[in-house]
mmCIF file with all atom_site columns, C-alpha atoms in Angstrom:
data_model
loop_
_atom_site.group_PDB
_atom_site.id
_atom_site.type_symbol
_atom_site.label_atom_id
_atom_site.label_alt_id
_atom_site.label_comp_id
_atom_site.label_asym_id
_atom_site.label_entity_id
_atom_site.label_seq_id
_atom_site.pdbx_PDB_ins_code
_atom_site.Cartn_x
_atom_site.Cartn_y
_atom_site.Cartn_z
_atom_site.occupancy
_atom_site.B_iso_or_equiv
_atom_site.pdbx_formal_charge
_atom_site.auth_seq_id
_atom_site.auth_comp_id
_atom_site.auth_asym_id
_atom_site.auth_atom_id
_atom_site.pdbx_PDB_model_num
ATOM 1   C CA . MET B 1 1   ? -72.250  50.644 -92.723  1.00 67.00 ? 31  MET B CA 1
ATOM 2   C CA . ASN B 1 2   ? -73.270  51.933 -88.827  1.00 88.00 ? 32  ASN B CA 1
ATOM 3   C CA . PHE B 1 3   ? -75.267  49.548 -87.628  1.00 94.00 ? 33  PHE B CA 1
ATOM 4   C CA . GLU B 1 4   ? -76.398  51.856 -84.953  1.00 94.00 ? 34  GLU B CA 1
ATOM 5   C CA . LYS B 1 5   ? -78.518  53.677 -87.532  1.00 96.00 ? 35  LYS B CA 1
ATOM 6   C CA . LEU B 1 6   ? -80.070  50.910 -88.732  1.00 96.00 ? 36  LEU B CA 1
ATOM 7   C CA . ASP B 1 7   ? -83.660  50.414 -87.129  1.00 97.00 ? 37  ASP B CA 1
ATOM 8   C CA . VAL B 1 8   ? -83.802  46.942 -87.122  1.00 98.00 ? 38  VAL B CA 1
ATOM 9   C CA . TRP B 1 9   ? -80.903  47.124 -84.887  1.00 98.00 ? 39  TRP B CA 1
ATOM 10  C CA . LYS B 1 10  ? -82.859  49.847 -82.846  1.00 98.00 ? 40  LYS B CA 1
ATOM 11  C CA . ALA B 1 11  ? -85.957  47.818 -82.666  1.00 98.00 ? 41  ALA B CA 1
ATOM 12  C CA . SER B 1 12  ? -83.912  44.534 -81.576  1.00 98.00 ? 42  SER B CA 1
ATOM 13  C CA . ALA B 1 13  ? -81.946  45.997 -78.944  1.00 98.00 ? 43  ALA B CA 1
ATOM 14  C CA . GLN B 1 14  ? -84.899  47.937 -77.556  1.00 98.00 ? 44  GLN B CA 1
ATOM 15  C CA . LEU B 1 15  ? -86.432  44.455 -77.348  1.00 98.00 ? 45  LEU B CA 1
ATOM 16  C CA . SER B 1 16  ? -83.714  42.516 -75.455  1.00 98.00 ? 46  SER B CA 1
ATOM 17  C CA . ALA B 1 17  ? -83.337  45.414 -72.763  1.00 98.00 ? 47  ALA B CA 1
ATOM 18  C CA . GLU B 1 18  ? -87.126  44.743 -72.314  1.00 98.00 ? 48  GLU B CA 1
ATOM 19  C CA . LEU B 1 19  ? -86.712  40.810 -72.210  1.00 97.00 ? 49  LEU B CA 1
ATOM 20  C CA . TYR B 1 20  ? -84.214  41.759 -69.287  1.00 97.00 ? 50  TYR B CA 1
ATOM 21  C CA . ILE B 1 21  ? -86.105  44.189 -67.302  1.00 97.00 ? 51  ILE B CA 1
ATOM 22  C CA . GLU B 1 22  ? -89.341  41.671 -67.778  1.00 97.00 ? 52  GLU B CA 1
ATOM 23  C CA . LEU B 1 23  ? -87.665  38.600 -66.775  1.00 97.00 ? 53  LEU B CA 1
ATOM 24  C CA . LYS B 1 24  ? -85.256  39.981 -63.984  1.00 97.00 ? 54  LYS B CA 1
ATOM 25  C CA . ASP B 1 25  ? -87.528  38.345 -61.317  1.00 97.00 ? 55  ASP B CA 1
ATOM 26  C CA . LEU B 1 26  ? -87.903  35.274 -62.859  1.00 97.00 ? 56  LEU B CA 1
ATOM 27  C CA . ARG B 1 27  ? -87.087  32.292 -60.767  1.00 96.00 ? 57  ARG B CA 1
ATOM 28  C CA . ASP B 1 28  ? -86.526  29.753 -63.631  1.00 97.00 ? 58  ASP B CA 1
ATOM 29  C CA . TRP B 1 29  ? -83.031  30.836 -64.444  1.00 97.00 ? 59  TRP B CA 1
ATOM 30  C CA . GLY B 1 30  ? -82.054  28.275 -67.275  1.00 97.00 ? 60  GLY B CA 1
ATOM 31  C CA . PHE B 1 31  ? -85.244  29.765 -69.145  1.00 97.00 ? 61  PHE B CA 1
ATOM 32  C CA . LYS B 1 32  ? -84.623  33.327 -68.386  1.00 97.00 ? 62  LYS B CA 1
ATOM 33  C CA . ASP B 1 33  ? -81.037  32.481 -69.414  1.00 97.00 ? 63  ASP B CA 1
ATOM 34  C CA . GLN B 1 34  ? -81.922  31.218 -72.523  1.00 97.00 ? 64  GLN B CA 1
ATOM 35  C CA . ALA B 1 35  ? -84.636  33.812 -73.531  1.00 98.00 ? 65  ALA B CA 1
ATOM 36  C CA . THR B 1 36  ? -82.321  36.532 -72.564  1.00 98.00 ? 66  THR B CA 1
ATOM 37  C CA . ARG B 1 37  ? -79.616  35.452 -74.519  1.00 97.00 ? 67  ARG B CA 1
ATOM 38  C CA . SER B 1 38  ? -81.223  34.624 -77.485  1.00 97.00 ? 68  SER B CA 1
ATOM 39  C CA . GLY B 1 39  ? -82.788  38.440 -77.394  1.00 98.00 ? 69  GLY B CA 1
ATOM 40  C CA . LEU B 1 40  ? -79.507  39.558 -76.645  1.00 98.00 ? 70  LEU B CA 1
ATOM 41  C CA . SER B 1 41  ? -77.650  38.036 -79.722  1.00 98.00 ? 71  SER B CA 1
ATOM 42  C CA . ILE B 1 42  ? -79.980  39.340 -82.348  1.00 98.00 ? 72  ILE B CA 1
ATOM 43  C CA . PRO B 1 43  ? -78.951  42.902 -81.846  1.00 98.00 ? 73  PRO B CA 1
ATOM 44  C CA . SER B 1 44  ? -75.320  41.780 -81.009  1.00 98.00 ? 74  SER B CA 1
ATOM 45  C CA . ASN B 1 45  ? -75.059  39.883 -84.463  1.00 97.00 ? 75  ASN B CA 1
ATOM 46  C CA . ILE B 1 46  ? -76.772  42.640 -86.613  1.00 98.00 ? 76  ILE B CA 1
ATOM 47  C CA . ALA B 1 47  ? -73.383  45.049 -85.024  1.00 97.00 ? 77  ALA B CA 1
ATOM 48  C CA . GLU B 1 48  ? -71.129  42.255 -85.832  1.00 96.00 ? 78  GLU B CA 1
ATOM 49  C CA . GLY B 1 49  ? -72.367  41.133 -89.098  1.00 96.00 ? 79  GLY B CA 1
ATOM 50  C CA . MET B 1 50  ? -72.856  45.034 -90.460  1.00 96.00 ? 80  MET B CA 1
ATOM 51  C CA . SER B 1 51  ? -69.183  45.698 -89.070  1.00 95.00 ? 81  SER B CA 1
ATOM 52  C CA . ARG B 1 52  ? -67.831  43.006 -91.492  1.00 94.00 ? 82  ARG B CA 1
ATOM 53  C CA . THR B 1 53  ? -66.223  44.100 -94.885  1.00 91.00 ? 83  THR B CA 1
ATOM 54  C CA . SER B 1 54  ? -67.592  41.694 -97.269  1.00 92.00 ? 84  SER B CA 1
ATOM 55  C CA . ALA B 1 55  ? -71.450  41.044 -98.250  1.00 92.00 ? 85  ALA B CA 1
ATOM 56  C CA . SER B 1 56  ? -71.596  37.761 -97.828  1.00 93.00 ? 86  SER B CA 1
ATOM 57  C CA . GLU B 1 57  ? -70.014  37.664 -94.582  1.00 94.00 ? 87  GLU B CA 1
ATOM 58  C CA . LYS B 1 58  ? -73.007  40.191 -93.562  1.00 94.00 ? 88  LYS B CA 1
ATOM 59  C CA . LYS B 1 59  ? -75.197  37.971 -94.891  1.00 95.00 ? 89  LYS B CA 1
ATOM 60  C CA . ARG B 1 60  ? -74.137  35.135 -92.658  1.00 95.00 ? 90  ARG B CA 1
ATOM 61  C CA . PHE B 1 61  ? -74.098  37.258 -89.884  1.00 96.00 ? 91  PHE B CA 1
ATOM 62  C CA . LEU B 1 62  ? -77.974  38.367 -90.604  1.00 96.00 ? 92  LEU B CA 1
ATOM 63  C CA . ASN B 1 63  ? -78.827  34.536 -91.266  1.00 96.00 ? 93  ASN B CA 1
ATOM 64  C CA . ILE B 1 64  ? -77.603  33.579 -87.684  1.00 96.00 ? 94  ILE B CA 1
ATOM 65  C CA . THR B 1 65  ? -79.478  36.640 -86.174  1.00 97.00 ? 95  THR B CA 1
ATOM 66  C CA . TYR B 1 66  ? -82.718  35.670 -88.424  1.00 96.00 ? 96  TYR B CA 1
ATOM 67  C CA . SER B 1 67  ? -82.588  31.974 -86.768  1.00 97.00 ? 97  SER B CA 1
ATOM 68  C CA . SER B 1 68  ? -81.974  33.848 -82.965  1.00 97.00 ? 98  SER B CA 1
ATOM 69  C CA . ALA B 1 69  ? -85.291  35.809 -83.783  1.00 98.00 ? 99  ALA B CA 1
ATOM 70  C CA . ALA B 1 70  ? -87.321  32.260 -84.446  1.00 97.00 ? 100 ALA B CA 1
ATOM 71  C CA . GLU B 1 71  ? -85.780  30.861 -81.597  1.00 97.00 ? 101 GLU B CA 1
ATOM 72  C CA . LEU B 1 72  ? -86.655  33.961 -79.242  1.00 98.00 ? 102 LEU B CA 1
ATOM 73  C CA . LYS B 1 73  ? -90.321  33.866 -80.545  1.00 98.00 ? 103 LYS B CA 1
ATOM 74  C CA . THR B 1 74  ? -90.329  30.019 -79.699  1.00 98.00 ? 104 THR B CA 1
ATOM 75  C CA . GLN B 1 75  ? -89.192  30.872 -76.197  1.00 98.00 ? 105 GLN B CA 1
ATOM 76  C CA . ILE B 1 76  ? -91.961  33.663 -75.757  1.00 98.00 ? 106 ILE B CA 1
ATOM 77  C CA . TRP B 1 77  ? -94.554  31.603 -76.980  1.00 98.00 ? 107 TRP B CA 1
ATOM 78  C CA . ILE B 1 78  ? -93.338  28.625 -74.126  1.00 98.00 ? 108 ILE B CA 1
ATOM 79  C CA . GLY B 1 79  ? -93.353  31.837 -71.626  1.00 98.00 ? 109 GLY B CA 1
ATOM 80  C CA . GLN B 1 80  ? -96.698  32.641 -72.118  1.00 98.00 ? 110 GLN B CA 1
ATOM 81  C CA . LYS B 1 81  ? -97.981  28.852 -72.184  1.00 97.00 ? 111 LYS B CA 1
ATOM 82  C CA . VAL B 1 82  ? -96.191  27.823 -68.844  1.00 97.00 ? 112 VAL B CA 1
ATOM 83  C CA . ASN B 1 83  ? -97.503  31.627 -67.360  1.00 96.00 ? 113 ASN B CA 1
ATOM 84  C CA . TYR B 1 84  ? -94.002  32.945 -67.051  1.00 97.00 ? 114 TYR B CA 1
ATOM 85  C CA . LEU B 1 85  ? -95.206  35.740 -69.526  1.00 96.00 ? 115 LEU B CA 1
ATOM 86  C CA . ASP B 1 86  ? -98.325  37.814 -69.716  1.00 95.00 ? 116 ASP B CA 1
ATOM 87  C CA . LYS B 1 87  ? -100.362 36.579 -72.962  1.00 97.00 ? 117 LYS B CA 1
ATOM 88  C CA . GLU B 1 88  ? -100.616 40.402 -74.170  1.00 97.00 ? 118 GLU B CA 1
ATOM 89  C CA . LEU B 1 89  ? -97.323  41.208 -74.011  1.00 97.00 ? 119 LEU B CA 1
ATOM 90  C CA . GLY B 1 90  ? -96.018  37.953 -75.288  1.00 97.00 ? 120 GLY B CA 1
ATOM 91  C CA . THR B 1 91  ? -98.300  38.565 -78.169  1.00 98.00 ? 121 THR B CA 1
ATOM 92  C CA . LYS B 1 92  ? -96.895  42.128 -78.735  1.00 98.00 ? 122 LYS B CA 1
ATOM 93  C CA . TRP B 1 93  ? -92.888  40.956 -78.497  1.00 98.00 ? 123 TRP B CA 1
ATOM 94  C CA . ILE B 1 94  ? -93.943  37.876 -80.963  1.00 98.00 ? 124 ILE B CA 1
ATOM 95  C CA . ASN B 1 95  ? -95.481  40.649 -83.299  1.00 98.00 ? 125 ASN B CA 1
ATOM 96  C CA . GLN B 1 96  ? -91.894  42.633 -83.188  1.00 98.00 ? 126 GLN B CA 1
ATOM 97  C CA . LEU B 1 97  ? -90.318  39.250 -83.919  1.00 98.00 ? 127 LEU B CA 1
ATOM 98  C CA . ASP B 1 98  ? -92.240  39.048 -86.784  1.00 98.00 ? 128 ASP B CA 1
ATOM 99  C CA . ILE B 1 99  ? -91.177  42.413 -87.724  1.00 98.00 ? 129 ILE B CA 1
ATOM 100 C CA . ILE B 1 100 ? -87.677  42.177 -86.880  1.00 98.00 ? 130 ILE B CA 1
ATOM 101 C CA . SER B 1 101 ? -87.272  39.219 -89.201  1.00 97.00 ? 131 SER B CA 1
ATOM 102 C CA . ARG B 1 102 ? -89.152  41.057 -92.089  1.00 97.00 ? 132 ARG B CA 1
ATOM 103 C CA . MET B 1 103 ? -86.395  43.779 -91.526  1.00 97.00 ? 133 MET B CA 1
ATOM 104 C CA . LEU B 1 104 ? -83.603  41.513 -91.697  1.00 97.00 ? 134 LEU B CA 1
ATOM 105 C CA . THR B 1 105 ? -85.096  39.737 -94.822  1.00 96.00 ? 135 THR B CA 1
ATOM 106 C CA . GLY B 1 106 ? -84.863  43.150 -96.351  1.00 96.00 ? 136 GLY B CA 1
ATOM 107 C CA . LEU B 1 107 ? -81.557  43.507 -95.001  1.00 95.00 ? 137 LEU B CA 1
ATOM 108 C CA . SER B 1 108 ? -80.152  40.654 -96.345  1.00 94.00 ? 138 SER B CA 1
ATOM 109 C CA . ARG B 1 109 ? -81.602  41.356 -99.846  1.00 93.00 ? 139 ARG B CA 1
ATOM 110 C CA . SER B 1 110 ? -80.405  44.986 -100.064 1.00 92.00 ? 140 SER B CA 1
ATOM 111 C CA . LEU B 1 111 ? -76.970  43.464 -99.797  1.00 89.00 ? 141 LEU B CA 1
ATOM 112 C CA . THR B 1 112 ? -77.509  41.059 -102.735 1.00 84.00 ? 142 THR B CA 1
ATOM 113 C CA . GLU B 1 113 ? -78.385  43.988 -104.728 1.00 76.00 ? 143 GLU B CA 1
ATOM 114 C CA . SER B 1 114 ? -76.029  46.143 -104.069 1.00 68.00 ? 144 SER B CA 1
ATOM 115 C CA . THR B 1 115 ? -72.697  43.044 -104.980 1.00 58.00 ? 145 THR B CA 1
#
């Protein structure tokens, strides 16, 4: 499966790029690093997982991806609370992560059904 055609990969790669752009001037390097790394791991793990040959390996990577989305959601929430992130932008990203998480669940289910 060509991961680049997956809407979930496209959405998560776009979100990751937005994180890098928005946080580029943040002085709290630890927070910035953690948020951008968890954001980057979402499309990266989709790519790596969907490049695997077995459905079980693909699903394992999608589970890791789902966890990274939850991690990023937490970091965005905290970023809003400490005023690192605009509330409106943070809410938009959290909503995008909810959609991405549902898409990951659907993709994982489709792998189960196809085996």
